[in-house]
JSON list of C-alpha atoms in Angstrom, two decimals:
[
{"chain": "A", "resi": 26, "resn": "MET", "atom": "CA", "xyz": [30.08, 61.63, -30.41]},
{"chain": "A", "resi": 27, "resn": "ASP", "atom": "CA", "xyz": [33.15, 61.88, -28.22]},
{"chain": "A", "resi": 28, "resn": "GLU", "atom": "CA", "xyz": [33.46, 59.55, -25.24]},
{"chain": "A", "resi": 29, "resn": "ILE", "atom": "CA", "xyz": [32.18, 60.89, -21.93]},
{"chain": "A", "resi": 30, "resn": "THR", "atom": "CA", "xyz": [32.34, 59.81, -18.33]},
{"chain": "A", "resi": 31, "resn": "LEU", "atom": "CA", "xyz": [30.14, 60.68, -15.35]},
{"chain": "A", "resi": 32, "resn": "ILE", "atom": "CA", "xyz": [31.86, 62.00, -12.22]},
{"chain": "A", "resi": 33, "resn": "GLU", "atom": "CA", "xyz": [30.62, 63.70, -9.09]},
{"chain": "A", "resi": 34, "resn": "PRO", "atom": "CA", "xyz": [31.03, 67.50, -9.04]},
{"chain": "A", "resi": 35, "resn": "GLN", "atom": "CA", "xyz": [34.51, 68.69, -8.15]},
{"chain": "A", "resi": 36, "resn": "GLN", "atom": "CA", "xyz": [36.01, 72.11, -7.54]},
{"chain": "A", "resi": 37, "resn": "LYS", "atom": "CA", "xyz": [38.50, 71.29, -10.31]},
{"chain": "A", "resi": 38, "resn": "TYR", "atom": "CA", "xyz": [35.69, 71.99, -12.79]},
{"chain": "A", "resi": 39, "resn": "ALA", "atom": "CA", "xyz": [34.48, 75.20, -11.10]},
{"chain": "A", "resi": 40, "resn": "ASP", "atom": "CA", "xyz": [35.06, 77.51, -14.05]},
{"chain": "A", "resi": 41, "resn": "ASP", "atom": "CA", "xyz": [33.56, 75.07, -16.53]},
{"chain": "A", "resi": 42, "resn": "ILE", "atom": "CA", "xyz": [30.50, 74.46, -14.30]},
{"chain": "A", "resi": 43, "resn": "TRP", "atom": "CA", "xyz": [29.90, 78.20, -14.03]},
{"chain": "A", "resi": 44, "resn": "GLU", "atom": "CA", "xyz": [30.27, 78.63, -17.80]},
{"chain": "A", "resi": 45, "resn": "PHE", "atom": "CA", "xyz": [27.78, 75.77, -18.27]},
{"chain": "A", "resi": 46, "resn": "ARG", "atom": "CA", "xyz": [25.39, 77.59, -15.90]},
{"chain": "A", "resi": 47, "resn": "GLN", "atom": "CA", "xyz": [25.80, 80.87, -17.77]},
{"chain": "A", "resi": 48, "resn": "GLU", "atom": "CA", "xyz": [25.19, 79.21, -21.12]},
{"chain": "A", "resi": 49, "resn": "ILE", "atom": "CA", "xyz": [21.92, 77.75, -19.85]},
{"chain": "A", "resi": 50, "resn": "LEU", "atom": "CA", "xyz": [20.86, 81.12, -18.41]},
{"chain": "A", "resi": 51, "resn": "GLU", "atom": "CA", "xyz": [21.48, 82.79, -21.76]},
{"chain": "A", "resi": 52, "resn": "CYS", "atom": "CA", "xyz": [20.22, 80.11, -24.16]},
{"chain": "A", "resi": 53, "resn": "ASP", "atom": "CA", "xyz": [17.31, 78.54, -22.28]},
{"chain": "A", "resi": 54, "resn": "VAL", "atom": "CA", "xyz": [15.70, 81.65, -20.82]},
{"chain": "A", "resi": 55, "resn": "GLU", "atom": "CA", "xyz": [12.28, 80.69, -22.26]},
{"chain": "A", "resi": 56, "resn": "SER", "atom": "CA", "xyz": [12.36, 77.09, -21.01]},
{"chain": "A", "resi": 57, "resn": "GLU", "atom": "CA", "xyz": [10.28, 75.96, -18.01]},
{"chain": "A", "resi": 58, "resn": "ASP", "atom": "CA", "xyz": [12.85, 73.18, -17.55]},
{"chain": "A", "resi": 59, "resn": "GLN", "atom": "CA", "xyz": [15.80, 75.52, -17.84]},
{"chain": "A", "resi": 60, "resn": "PHE", "atom": "CA", "xyz": [17.79, 73.81, -15.10]},
{"chain": "A", "resi": 61, "resn": "ALA", "atom": "CA", "xyz": [16.30, 70.29, -15.24]},
{"chain": "A", "resi": 62, "resn": "GLY", "atom": "CA", "xyz": [18.53, 67.88, -13.37]},
{"chain": "A", "resi": 63, "resn": "CYS", "atom": "CA", "xyz": [20.86, 70.60, -12.12]},
{"chain": "A", "resi": 64, "resn": "LEU", "atom": "CA", "xyz": [20.06, 70.49, -8.36]},
{"chain": "A", "resi": 65, "resn": "SER", "atom": "CA", "xyz": [19.95, 74.19, -7.43]},
{"chain": "A", "resi": 66, "resn": "LEU", "atom": "CA", "xyz": [22.66, 75.32, -9.85]},
{"chain": "A", "resi": 67, "resn": "ASP", "atom": "CA", "xyz": [20.37, 78.17, -10.90]},
{"chain": "A", "resi": 68, "resn": "VAL", "atom": "CA", "xyz": [20.09, 79.60, -7.37]},
{"chain": "A", "resi": 69, "resn": "SER", "atom": "CA", "xyz": [23.58, 78.79, -6.07]},
{"chain": "A", "resi": 70, "resn": "LYS", "atom": "CA", "xyz": [25.79, 81.81, -5.59]},
{"chain": "A", "resi": 71, "resn": "SER", "atom": "CA", "xyz": [28.97, 79.88, -6.37]},
{"chain": "A", "resi": 72, "resn": "VAL", "atom": "CA", "xyz": [30.20, 76.50, -7.55]},
{"chain": "A", "resi": 73, "resn": "LYS", "atom": "CA", "xyz": [31.50, 75.83, -4.05]},
{"chain": "A", "resi": 74, "resn": "GLU", "atom": "CA", "xyz": [27.97, 76.30, -2.66]},
{"chain": "A", "resi": 75, "resn": "TRP", "atom": "CA", "xyz": [26.49, 74.07, -5.38]},
{"chain": "A", "resi": 76, "resn": "ILE", "atom": "CA", "xyz": [29.01, 71.30, -4.71]},
{"chain": "A", "resi": 77, "resn": "ARG", "atom": "CA", "xyz": [28.16, 71.51, -1.00]},
{"chain": "A", "resi": 78, "resn": "ILE", "atom": "CA", "xyz": [24.45, 71.12, -1.82]},
{"chain": "A", "resi": 79, "resn": "CYS", "atom": "CA", "xyz": [25.27, 68.11, -4.02]},
{"chain": "A", "resi": 80, "resn": "GLU", "atom": "CA", "xyz": [27.25, 66.56, -1.15]},
{"chain": "A", "resi": 81, "resn": "LEU", "atom": "CA", "xyz": [24.41, 67.11, 1.34]},
{"chain": "A", "resi": 82, "resn": "ARG", "atom": "CA", "xyz": [21.89, 65.53, -1.00]},
{"chain": "A", "resi": 83, "resn": "LYS", "atom": "CA", "xyz": [23.82, 62.26, -1.28]},
{"chain": "A", "resi": 84, "resn": "CYS", "atom": "CA", "xyz": [22.86, 61.10, 2.21]},
{"chain": "A", "resi": 85, "resn": "GLU", "atom": "CA", "xyz": [19.45, 60.46, 3.78]},
{"chain": "A", "resi": 86, "resn": "LYS", "atom": "CA", "xyz": [20.67, 62.09, 7.03]},
{"chain": "A", "resi": 87, "resn": "THR", "atom": "CA", "xyz": [21.83, 65.35, 5.41]},
{"chain": "A", "resi": 88, "resn": "CYS", "atom": "CA", "xyz": [19.64, 65.83, 2.35]},
{"chain": "A", "resi": 89, "resn": "GLY", "atom": "CA", "xyz": [17.10, 67.77, 4.41]},
{"chain": "A", "resi": 90, "resn": "GLU", "atom": "CA", "xyz": [19.70, 70.51, 4.94]},
{"chain": "A", "resi": 91, "resn": "SER", "atom": "CA", "xyz": [19.60, 71.10, 1.19]},
{"chain": "A", "resi": 92, "resn": "GLY", "atom": "CA", "xyz": [15.82, 71.34, 1.02]},
{"chain": "A", "resi": 93, "resn": "THR", "atom": "CA", "xyz": [14.83, 67.83, -0.01]},
{"chain": "A", "resi": 94, "resn": "THR", "atom": "CA", "xyz": [13.77, 64.61, 1.66]},
{"chain": "A", "resi": 95, "resn": "VAL", "atom": "CA", "xyz": [15.00, 62.26, -1.08]},
{"chain": "A", "resi": 96, "resn": "PRO", "atom": "CA", "xyz": [18.73, 61.62, -1.40]},
{"chain": "A", "resi": 97, "resn": "SER", "atom": "CA", "xyz": [20.33, 61.85, -4.83]},
{"chain": "A", "resi": 98, "resn": "HIS", "atom": "CA", "xyz": [23.64, 61.90, -6.60]},
{"chain": "A", "resi": 99, "resn": "MET", "atom": "CA", "xyz": [24.68, 64.55, -9.09]},
{"chain": "A", "resi": 100, "resn": "TYR", "atom": "CA", "xyz": [27.08, 63.78, -11.92]},
{"chain": "A", "resi": 101, "resn": "LEU", "atom": "CA", "xyz": [28.98, 65.93, -14.36]},
{"chain": "A", "resi": 102, "resn": "ALA", "atom": "CA", "xyz": [29.24, 64.54, -17.88]},
{"chain": "A", "resi": 103, "resn": "ILE", "atom": "CA", "xyz": [32.86, 65.10, -18.81]},
{"chain": "A", "resi": 104, "resn": "ARG", "atom": "CA", "xyz": [34.08, 64.76, -22.38]},
{"chain": "A", "resi": 105, "resn": "ARG", "atom": "CA", "xyz": [37.30, 62.76, -22.16]},
{"chain": "A", "resi": 106, "resn": "ARG", "atom": "CA", "xyz": [38.98, 64.37, -25.18]},
{"chain": "A", "resi": 107, "resn": "ASP", "atom": "CA", "xyz": [39.22, 67.83, -23.62]},
{"chain": "A", "resi": 108, "resn": "ASP", "atom": "CA", "xyz": [38.01, 67.31, -20.02]},
{"chain": "A", "resi": 109, "resn": "LYS", "atom": "CA", "xyz": [35.04, 69.63, -20.63]},
{"chain": "A", "resi": 110, "resn": "VAL", "atom": "CA", "xyz": [31.64, 69.60, -18.86]},
{"chain": "A", "resi": 111, "resn": "VAL", "atom": "CA", "xyz": [29.08, 68.82, -21.57]},
{"chain": "A", "resi": 112, "resn": "GLY", "atom": "CA", "xyz": [26.14, 68.13, -19.26]},
{"chain": "A", "resi": 113, "resn": "VAL", "atom": "CA", "xyz": [24.82, 67.19, -15.84]},
{"chain": "A", "resi": 114, "resn": "ILE", "atom": "CA", "xyz": [22.53, 64.39, -14.71]},
{"chain": "A", "resi": 115, "resn": "ASP", "atom": "CA", "xyz": [21.19, 63.44, -11.30]},
{"chain": "A", "resi": 116, "resn": "LEU", "atom": "CA", "xyz": [20.01, 60.16, -9.86]},
{"chain": "A", "resi": 117, "resn": "ARG", "atom": "CA", "xyz": [17.46, 60.05, -7.08]},
{"chain": "A", "resi": 118, "resn": "HIS", "atom": "CA", "xyz": [17.91, 57.04, -4.82]},
{"chain": "A", "resi": 119, "resn": "HIS", "atom": "CA", "xyz": [14.16, 56.38, -4.79]},
{"chain": "A", "resi": 120, "resn": "ILE", "atom": "CA", "xyz": [10.91, 58.02, -5.85]},
{"chain": "A", "resi": 121, "resn": "ASN", "atom": "CA", "xyz": [8.86, 57.32, -2.73]},
{"chain": "A", "resi": 122, "resn": "HIS", "atom": "CA", "xyz": [7.64, 60.90, -2.78]},
{"chain": "A", "resi": 123, "resn": "PRO", "atom": "CA", "xyz": [4.39, 62.38, -4.16]},
{"chain": "A", "resi": 124, "resn": "ILE", "atom": "CA", "xyz": [6.08, 64.56, -6.78]},
{"chain": "A", "resi": 125, "resn": "LEU", "atom": "CA", "xyz": [8.91, 62.24, -7.77]},
{"chain": "A", "resi": 126, "resn": "GLY", "atom": "CA", "xyz": [6.65, 59.20, -8.00]},
{"chain": "A", "resi": 127, "resn": "THR", "atom": "CA", "xyz": [4.16, 61.08, -10.16]},
{"chain": "A", "resi": 128, "resn": "TRP", "atom": "CA", "xyz": [6.19, 63.30, -12.48]},
{"chain": "A", "resi": 129, "resn": "GLY", "atom": "CA", "xyz": [9.69, 63.99, -11.13]},
{"chain": "A", "resi": 130, "resn": "GLY", "atom": "CA", "xyz": [11.12, 60.55, -11.71]},
{"chain": "A", "resi": 131, "resn": "HIS", "atom": "CA", "xyz": [14.53, 59.14, -10.89]},
{"chain": "A", "resi": 132, "resn": "CYS", "atom": "CA", "xyz": [16.64, 61.57, -12.89]},
{"chain": "A", "resi": 133, "resn": "GLY", "atom": "CA", "xyz": [16.80, 64.76, -14.82]},
{"chain": "A", "resi": 134, "resn": "TYR", "atom": "CA", "xyz": [19.50, 65.91, -17.17]},
{"chain": "A", "resi": 135, "resn": "SER", "atom": "CA", "xyz": [20.72, 68.94, -19.06]},
{"chain": "A", "resi": 136, "resn": "VAL", "atom": "CA", "xyz": [23.18, 69.16, -21.90]},
{"chain": "A", "resi": 137, "resn": "ARG", "atom": "CA", "xyz": [25.20, 72.31, -22.40]},
{"chain": "A", "resi": 138, "resn": "PRO", "atom": "CA", "xyz": [23.40, 74.28, -25.14]},
{"chain": "A", "resi": 139, "resn": "SER", "atom": "CA", "xyz": [26.49, 74.44, -27.37]},
{"chain": "A", "resi": 140, "resn": "GLU", "atom": "CA", "xyz": [26.85, 70.63, -27.14]},
{"chain": "A", "resi": 141, "resn": "ARG", "atom": "CA", "xyz": [23.27, 69.60, -27.90]},
{"chain": "A", "resi": 142, "resn": "GLY", "atom": "CA", "xyz": [22.38, 67.32, -30.77]},
{"chain": "A", "resi": 143, "resn": "LYS", "atom": "CA", "xyz": [25.58, 65.29, -30.44]},
{"chain": "A", "resi": 144, "resn": "GLY", "atom": "CA", "xyz": [24.20, 62.29, -28.54]},
{"chain": "A", "resi": 145, "resn": "TYR", "atom": "CA", "xyz": [25.49, 63.27, -25.11]},
{"chain": "A", "resi": 146, "resn": "ALA", "atom": "CA", "xyz": [22.11, 63.01, -23.36]},
{"chain": "A", "resi": 147, "resn": "LYS", "atom": "CA", "xyz": [21.64, 59.47, -24.66]},
{"chain": "A", "resi": 148, "resn": "GLU", "atom": "CA", "xyz": [25.05, 58.44, -23.34]},
{"chain": "A", "resi": 149, "resn": "MET", "atom": "CA", "xyz": [24.57, 60.29, -20.04]},
{"chain": "A", "resi": 150, "resn": "LEU", "atom": "CA", "xyz": [21.35, 58.40, -19.39]},
{"chain": "A", "resi": 151, "resn": "ARG", "atom": "CA", "xyz": [22.95, 55.09, -20.39]},
{"chain": "A", "resi": 152, "resn": "LEU", "atom": "CA", "xyz": [25.83, 55.67, -17.96]},
{"chain": "A", "resi": 153, "resn": "ASN", "atom": "CA", "xyz": [23.43, 56.77, -15.24]},
{"chain": "A", "resi": 154, "resn": "MET", "atom": "CA", "xyz": [21.51, 53.52, -15.68]},
{"chain": "A", "resi": 155, "resn": "GLN", "atom": "CA", "xyz": [24.73, 51.76, -14.66]},
{"chain": "A", "resi": 156, "resn": "ASN", "atom": "CA", "xyz": [24.89, 53.97, -11.56]},
{"chain": "A", "resi": 157, "resn": "ALA", "atom": "CA", "xyz": [21.28, 53.06, -10.78]},
{"chain": "A", "resi": 158, "resn": "LYS", "atom": "CA", "xyz": [22.02, 49.38, -11.15]},
{"chain": "A", "resi": 159, "resn": "SER", "atom": "CA", "xyz": [24.95, 49.63, -8.74]},
{"chain": "A", "resi": 160, "resn": "MET", "atom": "CA", "xyz": [22.60, 51.27, -6.21]},
{"chain": "A", "resi": 161, "resn": "GLY", "atom": "CA", "xyz": [20.11, 48.42, -6.54]},
{"chain": "A", "resi": 162, "resn": "ILE", "atom": "CA", "xyz": [17.53, 50.40, -8.51]},
{"chain": "A", "resi": 163, "resn": "GLU", "atom": "CA", "xyz": [15.84, 48.01, -10.94]},
{"chain": "A", "resi": 164, "resn": "LYS", "atom": "CA", "xyz": [13.55, 50.39, -12.84]},
{"chain": "A", "resi": 165, "resn": "LEU", "atom": "CA", "xyz": [13.84, 54.10, -13.55]},
{"chain": "A", "resi": 166, "resn": "LEU", "atom": "CA", "xyz": [10.92, 56.46, -14.01]},
{"chain": "A", "resi": 167, "resn": "ILE", "atom": "CA", "xyz": [11.90, 59.13, -16.51]},
{"chain": "A", "resi": 168, "resn": "THR", "atom": "CA", "xyz": [9.51, 61.86, -17.62]},
{"chain": "A", "resi": 169, "resn": "CYS", "atom": "CA", "xyz": [9.60, 64.48, -20.31]},
{"chain": "A", "resi": 170, "resn": "ASP", "atom": "CA", "xyz": [7.43, 67.30, -21.54]},
{"chain": "A", "resi": 171, "resn": "LEU", "atom": "CA", "xyz": [5.03, 66.23, -24.28]},
{"chain": "A", "resi": 172, "resn": "LYS", "atom": "CA", "xyz": [6.75, 68.66, -26.66]},
{"chain": "A", "resi": 173, "resn": "ASN", "atom": "CA", "xyz": [10.34, 67.71, -25.77]},
{"chain": "A", "resi": 174, "resn": "ALA", "atom": "CA", "xyz": [11.15, 65.44, -28.71]},
{"chain": "A", "resi": 175, "resn": "ALA", "atom": "CA", "xyz": [14.89, 65.40, -27.93]},
{"chain": "A", "resi": 176, "resn": "SER", "atom": "CA", "xyz": [14.35, 64.11, -24.40]},
{"chain": "A", "resi": 177, "resn": "GLU", "atom": "CA", "xyz": [11.80, 61.57, -25.59]},
{"chain": "A", "resi": 178, "resn": "LYS", "atom": "CA", "xyz": [14.29, 60.32, -28.19]},
{"chain": "A", "resi": 179, "resn": "THR", "atom": "CA", "xyz": [16.94, 59.97, -25.45]},
{"chain": "A", "resi": 180, "resn": "ILE", "atom": "CA", "xyz": [14.57, 57.98, -23.23]},
{"chain": "A", "resi": 181, "resn": "LEU", "atom": "CA", "xyz": [13.45, 55.69, -26.06]},
{"chain": "A", "resi": 182, "resn": "ALA", "atom": "CA", "xyz": [17.05, 55.07, -27.16]},
{"chain": "A", "resi": 183, "resn": "ASN", "atom": "CA", "xyz": [17.75, 53.76, -23.66]},
{"chain": "A", "resi": 184, "resn": "GLY", "atom": "CA", "xyz": [14.84, 51.32, -23.62]},
{"chain": "A", "resi": 185, "resn": "GLY", "atom": "CA", "xyz": [12.14, 53.58, -22.22]},
{"chain": "A", "resi": 186, "resn": "VAL", "atom": "CA", "xyz": [8.67, 52.06, -22.25]},
{"chain": "A", "resi": 187, "resn": "TYR", "atom": "CA", "xyz": [5.83, 54.58, -22.44]},
{"chain": "A", "resi": 188, "resn": "GLU", "atom": "CA", "xyz": [3.32, 54.30, -19.60]},
{"chain": "A", "resi": 189, "resn": "ASN", "atom": "CA", "xyz": [1.03, 57.31, -19.94]},
{"chain": "A", "resi": 190, "resn": "THR", "atom": "CA", "xyz": [0.75, 61.07, -20.26]},
{"chain": "A", "resi": 191, "resn": "ILE", "atom": "CA", "xyz": [-0.27, 63.10, -17.25]},
{"chain": "A", "resi": 192, "resn": "ASN", "atom": "CA", "xyz": [-1.12, 66.75, -16.78]},
{"chain": "A", "resi": 193, "resn": "VAL", "atom": "CA", "xyz": [0.72, 68.62, -14.04]},
{"chain": "A", "resi": 194, "resn": "ASP", "atom": "CA", "xyz": [-0.24, 72.25, -13.53]},
{"chain": "A", "resi": 195, "resn": "GLY", "atom": "CA", "xyz": [-1.26, 72.64, -17.16]},
{"chain": "A", "resi": 196, "resn": "ARG", "atom": "CA", "xyz": [1.76, 70.80, -18.60]},
{"chain": "A", "resi": 197, "resn": "ASP", "atom": "CA", "xyz": [1.46, 67.44, -20.30]},
{"chain": "A", "resi": 198, "resn": "LEU", "atom": "CA", "xyz": [4.27, 65.07, -19.28]},
{"chain": "A", "resi": 199, "resn": "LYS", "atom": "CA", "xyz": [5.03, 61.65, -20.69]},
{"chain": "A", "resi": 200, "resn": "ARG", "atom": "CA", "xyz": [6.02, 58.92, -18.22]},
{"chain": "A", "resi": 201, "resn": "TYR", "atom": "CA", "xyz": [8.47, 56.20, -19.24]},
{"chain": "A", "resi": 202, "resn": "TRP", "atom": "CA", "xyz": [9.98, 53.26, -17.39]},
{"chain": "A", "resi": 203, "resn": "ILE", "atom": "CA", "xyz": [13.44, 51.89, -18.10]},
{"chain": "A", "resi": 204, "resn": "THR", "atom": "CA", "xyz": [14.50, 48.52, -16.75]},
{"chain": "A", "resi": 205, "resn": "VAL", "atom": "CA", "xyz": [18.13, 48.64, -15.69]}
]
């Protein structure tokens, strides 16, 4: 796997972000979690709008303007070799919310379909654990669909400890805790 870094969304990557979005729309059309961890990228009309939403969500005072009550940070996973967006991952500042505390968790992530199976999700989560630590978050709740073996493998590789499986609207989700 090539080295990656996590950075906040920037207009510099507008074309690459939009190509990432299009690839997900085309390749993951059957997935219920098509845009997991992408903070409204699916409904944004432009990258500029999406970046604005990401900015609003970073602060407790402005996150409500973007349709949420829990602040979060969004990160692009950039492959250093060619400066390409290979994925996105978010980090919610807390999970003191009925949905997040039950099944939403602290973060969601998506890897560009053409870049899957290369270990990027594992590294994205590892790097995001460092972000969590710098924010004072000591434990992360991460969930995945019962049938999502790739996500489960990513969580386990980062020290995830299985808690239980819950059913949410007919979907079985596994809950894991990671100590950062």
